[in-house]
XYZ file of C-alpha atoms in Angstrom:
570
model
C 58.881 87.006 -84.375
C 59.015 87.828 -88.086
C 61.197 90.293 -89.457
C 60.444 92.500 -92.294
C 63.757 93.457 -94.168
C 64.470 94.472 -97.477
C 66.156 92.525 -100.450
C 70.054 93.493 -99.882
C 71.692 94.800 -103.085
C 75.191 95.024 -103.823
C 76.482 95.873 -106.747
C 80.296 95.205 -108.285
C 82.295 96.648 -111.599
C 84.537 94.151 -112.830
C 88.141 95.218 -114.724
C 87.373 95.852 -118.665
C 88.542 92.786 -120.540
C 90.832 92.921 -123.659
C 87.914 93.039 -126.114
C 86.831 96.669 -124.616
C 90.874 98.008 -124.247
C 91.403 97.080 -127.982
C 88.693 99.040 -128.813
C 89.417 101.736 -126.390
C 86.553 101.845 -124.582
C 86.279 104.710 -121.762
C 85.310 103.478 -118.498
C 81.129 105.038 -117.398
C 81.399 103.613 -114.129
C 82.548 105.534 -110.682
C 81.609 104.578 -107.127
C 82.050 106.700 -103.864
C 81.130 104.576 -100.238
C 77.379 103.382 -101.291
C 76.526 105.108 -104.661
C 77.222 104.135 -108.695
C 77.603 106.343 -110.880
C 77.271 105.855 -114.586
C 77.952 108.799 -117.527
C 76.727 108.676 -120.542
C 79.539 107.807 -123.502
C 81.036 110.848 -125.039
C 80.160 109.731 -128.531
C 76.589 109.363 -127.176
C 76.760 112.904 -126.369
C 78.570 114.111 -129.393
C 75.979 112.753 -131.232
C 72.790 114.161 -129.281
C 74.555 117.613 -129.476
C 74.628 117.361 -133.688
C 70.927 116.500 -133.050
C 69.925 119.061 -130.932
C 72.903 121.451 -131.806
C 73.888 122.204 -128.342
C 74.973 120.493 -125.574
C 73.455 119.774 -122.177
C 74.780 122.275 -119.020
C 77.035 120.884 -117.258
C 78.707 118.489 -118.897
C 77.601 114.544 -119.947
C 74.674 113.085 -118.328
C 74.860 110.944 -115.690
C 72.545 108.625 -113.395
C 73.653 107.695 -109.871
C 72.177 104.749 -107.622
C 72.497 104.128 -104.053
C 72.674 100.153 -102.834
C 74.209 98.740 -99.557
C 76.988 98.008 -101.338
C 79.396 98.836 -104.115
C 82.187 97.116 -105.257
C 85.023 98.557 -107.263
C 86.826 95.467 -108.986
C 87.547 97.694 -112.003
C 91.009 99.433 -110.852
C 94.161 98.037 -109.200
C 94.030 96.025 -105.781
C 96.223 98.918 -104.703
C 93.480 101.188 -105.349
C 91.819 101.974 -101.435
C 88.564 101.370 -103.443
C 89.241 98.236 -104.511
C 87.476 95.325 -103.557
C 88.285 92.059 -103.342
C 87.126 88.517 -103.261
C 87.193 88.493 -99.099
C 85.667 92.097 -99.313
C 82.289 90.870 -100.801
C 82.578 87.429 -98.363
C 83.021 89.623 -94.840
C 80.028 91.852 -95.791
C 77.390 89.454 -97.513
C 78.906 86.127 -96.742
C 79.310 86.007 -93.120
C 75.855 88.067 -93.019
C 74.448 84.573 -94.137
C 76.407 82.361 -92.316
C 74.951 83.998 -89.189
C 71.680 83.951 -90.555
C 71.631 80.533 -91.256
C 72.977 79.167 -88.449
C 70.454 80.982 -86.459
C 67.659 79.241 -88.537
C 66.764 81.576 -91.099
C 66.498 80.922 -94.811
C 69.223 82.973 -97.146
C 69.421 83.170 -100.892
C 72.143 84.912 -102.584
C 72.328 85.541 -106.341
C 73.851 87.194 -108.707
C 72.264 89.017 -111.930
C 74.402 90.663 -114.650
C 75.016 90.727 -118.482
C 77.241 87.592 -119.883
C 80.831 88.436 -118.995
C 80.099 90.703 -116.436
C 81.824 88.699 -113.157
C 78.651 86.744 -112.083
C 80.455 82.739 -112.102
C 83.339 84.417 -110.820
C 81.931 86.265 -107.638
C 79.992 83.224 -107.037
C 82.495 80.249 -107.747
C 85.974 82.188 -108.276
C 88.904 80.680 -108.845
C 91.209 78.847 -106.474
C 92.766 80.380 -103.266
C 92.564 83.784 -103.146
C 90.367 84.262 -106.176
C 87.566 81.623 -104.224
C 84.257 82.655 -104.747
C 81.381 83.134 -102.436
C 80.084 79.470 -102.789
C 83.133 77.520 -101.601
C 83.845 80.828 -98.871
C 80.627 80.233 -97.751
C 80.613 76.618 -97.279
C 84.597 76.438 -95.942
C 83.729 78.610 -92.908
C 79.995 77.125 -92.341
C 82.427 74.085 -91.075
C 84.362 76.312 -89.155
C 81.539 78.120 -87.126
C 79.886 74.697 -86.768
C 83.249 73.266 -85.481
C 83.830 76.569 -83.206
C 79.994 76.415 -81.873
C 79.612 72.770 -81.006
C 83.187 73.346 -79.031
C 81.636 75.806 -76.527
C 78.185 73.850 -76.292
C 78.509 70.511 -76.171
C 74.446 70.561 -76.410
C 74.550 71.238 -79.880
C 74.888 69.078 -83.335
C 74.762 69.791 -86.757
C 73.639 68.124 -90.033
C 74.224 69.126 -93.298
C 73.097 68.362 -96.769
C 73.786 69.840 -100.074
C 72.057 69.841 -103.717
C 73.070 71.143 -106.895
C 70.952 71.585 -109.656
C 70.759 73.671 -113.185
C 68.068 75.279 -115.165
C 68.892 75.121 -118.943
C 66.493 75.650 -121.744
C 63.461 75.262 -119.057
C 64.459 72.184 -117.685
C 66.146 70.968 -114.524
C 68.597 68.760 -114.283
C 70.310 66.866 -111.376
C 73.880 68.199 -111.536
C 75.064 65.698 -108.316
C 73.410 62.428 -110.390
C 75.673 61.933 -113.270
C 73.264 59.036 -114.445
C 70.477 61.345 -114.442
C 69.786 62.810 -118.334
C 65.813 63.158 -117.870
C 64.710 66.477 -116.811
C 63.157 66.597 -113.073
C 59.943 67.975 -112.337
C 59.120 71.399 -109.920
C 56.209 70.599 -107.628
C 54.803 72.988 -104.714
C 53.837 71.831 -101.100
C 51.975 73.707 -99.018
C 54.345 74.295 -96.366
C 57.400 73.724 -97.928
C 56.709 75.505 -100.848
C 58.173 75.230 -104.588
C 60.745 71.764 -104.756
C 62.840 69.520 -107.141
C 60.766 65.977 -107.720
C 63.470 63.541 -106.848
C 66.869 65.942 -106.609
C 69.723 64.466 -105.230
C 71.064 65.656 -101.511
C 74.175 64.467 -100.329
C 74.956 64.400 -96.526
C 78.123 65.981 -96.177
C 80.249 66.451 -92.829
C 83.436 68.023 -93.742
C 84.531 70.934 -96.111
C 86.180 68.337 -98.290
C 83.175 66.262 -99.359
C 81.012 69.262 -100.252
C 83.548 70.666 -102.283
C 83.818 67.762 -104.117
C 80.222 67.527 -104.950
C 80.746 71.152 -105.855
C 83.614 70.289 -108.318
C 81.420 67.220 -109.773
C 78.883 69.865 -110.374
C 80.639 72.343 -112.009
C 81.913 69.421 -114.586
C 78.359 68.942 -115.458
C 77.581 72.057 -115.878
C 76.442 73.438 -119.564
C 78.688 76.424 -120.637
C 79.759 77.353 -124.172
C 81.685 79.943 -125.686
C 80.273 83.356 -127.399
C 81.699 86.541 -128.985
C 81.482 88.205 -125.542
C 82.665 85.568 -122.572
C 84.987 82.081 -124.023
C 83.351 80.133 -120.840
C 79.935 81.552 -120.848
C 77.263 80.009 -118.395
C 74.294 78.985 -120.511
C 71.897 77.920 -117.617
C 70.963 79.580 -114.327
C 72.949 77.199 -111.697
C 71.562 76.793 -107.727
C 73.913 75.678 -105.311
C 71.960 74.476 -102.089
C 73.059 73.775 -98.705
C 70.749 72.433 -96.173
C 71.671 73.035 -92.122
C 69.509 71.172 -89.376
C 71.029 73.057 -85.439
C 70.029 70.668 -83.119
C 70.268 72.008 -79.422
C 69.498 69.111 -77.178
C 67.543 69.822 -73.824
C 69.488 69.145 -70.640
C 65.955 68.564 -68.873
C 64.785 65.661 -70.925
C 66.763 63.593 -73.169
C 64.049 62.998 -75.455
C 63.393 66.688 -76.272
C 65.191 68.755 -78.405
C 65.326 72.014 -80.528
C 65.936 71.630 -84.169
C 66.185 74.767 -86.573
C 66.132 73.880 -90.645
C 67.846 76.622 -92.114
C 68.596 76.911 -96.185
C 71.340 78.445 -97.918
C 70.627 79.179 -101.897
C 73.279 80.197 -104.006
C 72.166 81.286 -106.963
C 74.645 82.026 -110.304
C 72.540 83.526 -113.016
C 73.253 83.265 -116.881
C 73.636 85.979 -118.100
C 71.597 88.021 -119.794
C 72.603 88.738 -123.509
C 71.676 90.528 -127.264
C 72.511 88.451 -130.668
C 74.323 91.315 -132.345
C 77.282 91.401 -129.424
C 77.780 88.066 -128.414
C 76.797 86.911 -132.108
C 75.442 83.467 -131.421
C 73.540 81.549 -134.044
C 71.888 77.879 -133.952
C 71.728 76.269 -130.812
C 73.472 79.803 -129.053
C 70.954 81.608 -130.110
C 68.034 79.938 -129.148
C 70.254 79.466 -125.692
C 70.429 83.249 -125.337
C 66.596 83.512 -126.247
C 66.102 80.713 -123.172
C 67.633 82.443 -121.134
C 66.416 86.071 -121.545
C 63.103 85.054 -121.689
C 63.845 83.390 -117.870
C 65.119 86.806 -117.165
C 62.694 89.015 -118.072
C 60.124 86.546 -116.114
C 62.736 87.162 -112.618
C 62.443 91.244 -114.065
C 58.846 91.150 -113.875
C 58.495 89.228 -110.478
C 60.496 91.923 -109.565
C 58.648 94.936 -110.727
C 55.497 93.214 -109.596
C 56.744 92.879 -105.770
C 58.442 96.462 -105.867
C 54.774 97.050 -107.290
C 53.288 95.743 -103.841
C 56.059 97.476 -101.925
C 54.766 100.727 -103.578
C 51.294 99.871 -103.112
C 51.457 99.211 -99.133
C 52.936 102.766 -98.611
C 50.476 104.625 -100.727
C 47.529 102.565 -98.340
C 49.292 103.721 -95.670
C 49.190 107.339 -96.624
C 45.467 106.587 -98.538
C 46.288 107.402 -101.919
C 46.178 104.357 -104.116
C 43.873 104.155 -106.657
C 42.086 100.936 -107.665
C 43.827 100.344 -110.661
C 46.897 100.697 -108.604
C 45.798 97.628 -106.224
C 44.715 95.411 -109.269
C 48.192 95.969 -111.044
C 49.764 94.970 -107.341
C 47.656 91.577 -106.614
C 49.604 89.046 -109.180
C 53.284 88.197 -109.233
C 54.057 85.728 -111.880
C 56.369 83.470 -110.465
C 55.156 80.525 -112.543
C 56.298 82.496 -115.439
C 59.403 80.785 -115.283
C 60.651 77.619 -113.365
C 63.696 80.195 -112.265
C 61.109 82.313 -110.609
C 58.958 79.492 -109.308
C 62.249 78.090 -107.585
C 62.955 81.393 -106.058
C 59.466 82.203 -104.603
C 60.340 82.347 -101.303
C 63.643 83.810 -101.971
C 61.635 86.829 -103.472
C 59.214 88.270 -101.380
C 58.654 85.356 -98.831
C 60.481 83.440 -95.710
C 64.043 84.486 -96.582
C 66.968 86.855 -96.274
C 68.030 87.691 -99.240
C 71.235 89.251 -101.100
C 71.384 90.523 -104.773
C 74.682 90.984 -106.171
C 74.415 92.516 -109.917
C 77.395 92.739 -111.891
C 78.287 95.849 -114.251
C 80.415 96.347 -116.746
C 82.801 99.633 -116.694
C 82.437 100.409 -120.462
C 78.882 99.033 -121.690
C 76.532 101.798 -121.174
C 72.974 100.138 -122.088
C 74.314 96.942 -120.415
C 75.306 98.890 -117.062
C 72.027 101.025 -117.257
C 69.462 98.008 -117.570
C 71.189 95.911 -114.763
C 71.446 98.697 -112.608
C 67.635 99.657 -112.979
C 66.887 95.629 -112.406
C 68.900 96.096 -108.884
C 67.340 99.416 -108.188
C 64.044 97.436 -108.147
C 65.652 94.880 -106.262
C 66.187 96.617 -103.574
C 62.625 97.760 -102.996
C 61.660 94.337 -102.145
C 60.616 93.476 -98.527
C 60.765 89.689 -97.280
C 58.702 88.429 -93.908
C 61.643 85.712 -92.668
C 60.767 84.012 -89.707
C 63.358 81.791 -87.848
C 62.695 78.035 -89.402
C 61.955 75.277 -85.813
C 59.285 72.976 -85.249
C 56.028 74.880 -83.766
C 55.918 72.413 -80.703
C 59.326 72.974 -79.583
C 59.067 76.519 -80.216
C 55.994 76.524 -78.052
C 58.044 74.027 -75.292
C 60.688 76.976 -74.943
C 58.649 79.987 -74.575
C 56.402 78.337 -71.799
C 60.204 77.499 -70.527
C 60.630 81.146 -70.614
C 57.300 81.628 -68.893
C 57.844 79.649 -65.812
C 61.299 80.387 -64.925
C 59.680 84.342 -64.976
C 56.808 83.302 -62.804
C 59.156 81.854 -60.609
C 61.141 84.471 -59.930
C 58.341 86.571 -59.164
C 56.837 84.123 -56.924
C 59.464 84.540 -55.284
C 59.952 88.114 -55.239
C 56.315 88.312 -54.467
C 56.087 90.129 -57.296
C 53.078 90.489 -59.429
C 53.714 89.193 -63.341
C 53.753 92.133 -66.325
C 51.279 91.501 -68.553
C 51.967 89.703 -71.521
C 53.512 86.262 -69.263
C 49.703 84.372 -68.705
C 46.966 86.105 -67.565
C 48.854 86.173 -64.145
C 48.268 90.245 -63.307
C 47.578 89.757 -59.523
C 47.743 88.081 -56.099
C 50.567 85.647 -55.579
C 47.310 82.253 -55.373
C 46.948 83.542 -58.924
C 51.026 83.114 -60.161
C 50.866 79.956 -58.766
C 47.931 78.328 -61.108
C 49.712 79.754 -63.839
C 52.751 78.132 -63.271
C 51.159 74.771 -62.384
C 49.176 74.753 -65.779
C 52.027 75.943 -67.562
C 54.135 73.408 -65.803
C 51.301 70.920 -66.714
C 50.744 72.174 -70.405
C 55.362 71.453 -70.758
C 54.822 68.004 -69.401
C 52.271 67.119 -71.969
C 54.035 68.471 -74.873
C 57.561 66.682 -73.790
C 55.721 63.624 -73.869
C 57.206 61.298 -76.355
C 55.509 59.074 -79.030
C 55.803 56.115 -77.006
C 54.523 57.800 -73.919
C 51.478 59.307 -75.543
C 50.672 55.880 -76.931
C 50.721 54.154 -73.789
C 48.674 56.976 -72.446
C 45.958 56.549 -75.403
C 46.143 52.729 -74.768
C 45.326 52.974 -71.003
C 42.592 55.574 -71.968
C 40.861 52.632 -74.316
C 41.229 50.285 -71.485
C 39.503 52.564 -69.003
C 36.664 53.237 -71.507
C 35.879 49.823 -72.204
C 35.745 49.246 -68.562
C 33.776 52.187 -67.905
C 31.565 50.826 -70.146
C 31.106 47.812 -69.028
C 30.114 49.216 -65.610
C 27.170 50.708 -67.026
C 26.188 47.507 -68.545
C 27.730 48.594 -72.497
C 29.900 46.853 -74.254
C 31.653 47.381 -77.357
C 31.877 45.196 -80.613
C 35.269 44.480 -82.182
C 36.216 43.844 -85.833
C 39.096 40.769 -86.538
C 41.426 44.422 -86.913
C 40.595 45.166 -83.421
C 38.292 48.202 -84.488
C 35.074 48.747 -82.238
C 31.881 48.713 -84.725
C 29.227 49.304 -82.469
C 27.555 49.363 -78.824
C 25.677 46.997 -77.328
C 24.186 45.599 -74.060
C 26.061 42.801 -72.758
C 24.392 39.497 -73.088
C 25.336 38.453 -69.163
C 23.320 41.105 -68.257
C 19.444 41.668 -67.432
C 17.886 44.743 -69.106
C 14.822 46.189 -70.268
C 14.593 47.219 -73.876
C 11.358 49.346 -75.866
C 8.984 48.197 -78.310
C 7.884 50.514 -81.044
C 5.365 49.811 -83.766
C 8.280 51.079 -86.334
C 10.937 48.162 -86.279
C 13.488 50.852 -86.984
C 12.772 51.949 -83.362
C 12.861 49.539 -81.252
C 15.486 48.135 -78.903
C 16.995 51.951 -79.184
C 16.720 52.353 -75.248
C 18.572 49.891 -73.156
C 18.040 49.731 -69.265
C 19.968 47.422 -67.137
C 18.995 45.835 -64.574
C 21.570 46.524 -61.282
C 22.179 43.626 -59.012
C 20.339 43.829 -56.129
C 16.878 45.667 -56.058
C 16.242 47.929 -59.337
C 12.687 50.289 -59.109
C 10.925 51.146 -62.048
C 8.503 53.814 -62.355
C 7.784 57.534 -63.177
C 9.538 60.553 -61.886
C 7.763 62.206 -59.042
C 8.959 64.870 -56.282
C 6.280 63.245 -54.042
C 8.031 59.606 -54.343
C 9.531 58.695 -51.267
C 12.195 57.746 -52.976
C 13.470 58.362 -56.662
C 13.021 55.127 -59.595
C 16.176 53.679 -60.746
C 14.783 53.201 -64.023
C 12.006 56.493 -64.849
C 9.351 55.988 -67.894
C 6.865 58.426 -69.304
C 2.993 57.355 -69.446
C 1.038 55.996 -67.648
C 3.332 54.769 -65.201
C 3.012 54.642 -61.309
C 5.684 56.643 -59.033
C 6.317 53.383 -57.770
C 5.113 50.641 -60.448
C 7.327 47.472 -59.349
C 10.977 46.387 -59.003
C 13.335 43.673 -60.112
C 15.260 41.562 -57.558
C 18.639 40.776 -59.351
C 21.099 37.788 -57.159
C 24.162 38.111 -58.930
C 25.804 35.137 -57.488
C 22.337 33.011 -58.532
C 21.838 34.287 -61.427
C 18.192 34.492 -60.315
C 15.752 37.760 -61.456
C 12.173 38.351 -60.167
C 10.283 40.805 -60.839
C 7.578 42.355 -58.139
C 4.575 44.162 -59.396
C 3.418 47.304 -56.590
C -0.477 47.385 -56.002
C -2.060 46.725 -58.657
C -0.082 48.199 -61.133
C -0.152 46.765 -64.773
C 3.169 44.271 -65.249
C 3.147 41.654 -68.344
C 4.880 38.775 -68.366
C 5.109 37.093 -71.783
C 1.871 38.850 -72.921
C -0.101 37.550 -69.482
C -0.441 39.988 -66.655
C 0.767 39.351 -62.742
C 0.155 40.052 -59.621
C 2.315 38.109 -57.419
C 5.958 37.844 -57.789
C 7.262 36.109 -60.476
C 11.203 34.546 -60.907
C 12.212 35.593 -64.730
């Protein structure tokens, strides 16, 4: 069943860096359990109380958030509050590792100005400092190792992509050769996807991290007046795992789930006047907060919809309301087209924004962005073929009605329309028995099956006196009496009409004549007009070969134009 469930938002304060202690920056930031807290600067204050000539009651302003989580990286790791690189992995990583491997889709990404800890909650460093991308992937190998151990039914495959979005183009992070930029299409089913993106097949932690490493390499970064290794393109780490959970009735059937696993690492966003980037920075910077704002208003649009859907509920939204709710832009932006299911569709998702302790407008806009965030509901559904799916509930269905068969027991509603007598349970169970049989069939099977169908029609066909035309493919073209066999065609005075009605001729004695309740006995062959009840019959020797045809009384028969009144051999 599909489960509605809200955009998970976690946000984390990172240590100040040198540039904000040598200017003495105060730290604005505070967290207690689930809420952030951010004051307003003193100087900010100072100056509104010159303007206004008093200050406000109370003390300085301050604006406080709650999210599932918050992170306090800014103090020392002896600090109770502090949390650390495992922290964030044991609540949001292993929340998508189980996820995933129980077929849903998960996205995780981080948002947050440049320098504020996004690359390094995502990738980290080495050891303890790891990130949540090789965390992630280390102990996918682990559960898979630890779950095909206790059921030997099960097998795993996994594939991995990497791919970055810089200046508005894609590019192939995995394919060192490739320098063109790849192009986003959209498929029905399985929605917005890379043209031509490179996915490895990986079995071991080793080789993905590799790929990871190679990827990182490629990656574009450049240094700016606010972060020395700044990320100047949104980067999407993707891991692909197919569960396959082999049936112990049939060898042929099995259950596959297609889970994905997005990891997303944001640039981030930026103004000229701090990180002071010029040239080929600064039209960077404009790239990227232009993507930004596109994810920002995406956002707002499905918090919109959110918003909308309760006020229907309650009857209170006005038409304006539902217009402004209709349209999210996701094609605004080939980061937003990549993460449309991510946002709003068939996926668990986890925001992770990143604050900084001393940068009040900063702090402020990102934690507004994740306050929307959070308003957003996704419909994830688990990810297995329908037939399969379908295979296993009417699995579910018969070993219920055979336990109440036995218990004598009538079904609960809701297993087949079995509500009643015992006679009743059991033609539920044989169809549903019937209806697994069909769908375990494999390929081969259901090919044979259609081939012995063909053969039956044809000779079907044939019995009746039709046969069919074939084509040099093998196709049949057309109908048509056989040749080898006597039959009686019309005549019309429109050439277009004749020879439409074919009657053949049975071996032995065919009658020919009207239909009549006061016949002694029915015509094998029954014409309108003026026909008799009885008007003549054919004698037909199928070993001879030899036809005659009888005329009744004087009933009208022709014979090449001439009429008869004896018999006459055709």
């Amino acid at each position: 069943m599909p489960e509605q469930k809200n955009v998970v938002v976690a946000v984390r304060c990172r240590p100040m860096n040198s540039r904000e202690k040598q200017r003495g920056a105060q730290v604005l930031v505070s967290m207690d359990k689930q809420q952030t807290t951010l004051q307003q600067p003193a100087l900010d204050e100072a100056t509104a109380a010159s303007t206004t000539g008093s200050k406000r009651s109370g003390g300085r302003r301050h604006r406080s958030y709650n999210f599932d989580y918050s992170y306090w990286t800014a103090g020392s790791s002896s600090d109770p509050r502090y949390a650390s690189q495992e922290t964030v992995f044991n609540d949001i990583g292993q929340a998508v590792l189980g996820h995933a491997l129980s077929g849903y889709h998960c996205c995780v990404f981080a948002y947050g100005q440049t320098g504020s800890g996004k690359s390094y909650t995502m990738m980290g460093g080495s050891g303890r400092d790891a990130g949540l991308i090789p965390r992630i992937s280390q102990q996918l190998f682990a559960r898979i190792g630890s779950e095909c151990q206790q059921d030997k039914r099960l097998s795993f495959r996994v594939e991995v992509s990497y791919l970055e979005i810089y200046n508005e183009r894609v590019r192939d992070l995995l394919n060192p050769l490739s320098s063109e930029s790849l192009r986003v299409r959209e498929h029905p089913s399985l929605g917005p996807y890379v043209e031509d993106l490179t996915k490895a097949a990986v079995s071991t932690y080793s080789e993905m991290l590799a790929h990871m490493i190679q990827g990182n390499k490629a990656r574009t970064v450049a240094a700016t007046n606010m972060n020395a290794t700044s990320s100047r393109s949104h980067a999407v780490f993707t891991v692909v795992v197919t569960r396959r959970t082999a049936d112990p009735d049939n060898d042929d059937q099995a259950t596959e789930r297609v889970s994905r696993i997005s990891l997303v690492d944001l640039a981030g966003s930026e103004r000229a006047n701090s990180t002071m980037a010029t040239g080929v920075r600064l039209k960077e910077g404009a790239r990227i907060n232009q993507s930004l704002a596109a994810l920002g208003k995406v956002i707002s649009a499905l918090a919109d919809q959110q918003k909308k859907l309760s006020l229907d509920q309650n009857g209170s939204s006005s038409q304006q309301q539902q217009q402004n709710a209709r349209f999210v832009p996701y094609r605004d932006s080939v980061l937003t087209w990549l993460l449309k299911d991510s946002l709003g569709g068939n996926s668990r998702t986890f925001m992770i924004a990143t604050i900084s302790p001393a940068d009040h407008s900063e702090t402020l806009s990102t934690l507004r962005y994740a306050d929307r965030a959070k308003h957003i509901v996704n419909v994830a559904t688990v990810n297995e073929d329908a037939t399969v799916k379908m295979v296993r509930q009417l699995k579910e269905e018969i070993a219920e009605l055979r336990r109440r068969l036995a218990e004598a027991v009538p079904a609960e509603p809701g297993f087949g329309a079995s509500t009643g007598s015992g006679h009743e349970l059991e033609e539920q169970l044989a169809a549903d028995e019937k209806l697994v049989a069909e769908l375990n069939q494999s390929w081969e099977e259901k090919l044979h099956r259609t081939q012995t169908l063909q053969q039956e029609r044809e000779q079907a066909l044939q019995a009746l006196g039709i046969a069919v035309d074939m084509n040099r493919q093998g196709l049949g073209v057309g109908l048509h009496a056989p040749r080898d066999i006597p039959h009686l065609v019309n005549l019309n005075e429109d050439p277009l009409m004749s020879e439409c009605l074919v009657y053949n001729i049975k071996p032995g004695t065919t009658v020919v004549g009207c239909h009549s309740d006061e016949a002694e006995s029915g015509a094998d062959i029954q014409l309108g007009g003026d026909v008799a009840p009885r008007h003549c019959f054919f004698d037909y020797d199928l070993d001879t070969g030899v036809l005659t045809v009888h005329p009744v009384a004087d009933n009208l028969v022709l014979v090449n134009g001439q009429r008869i009144g004896q018999p006459m051999q055709l």
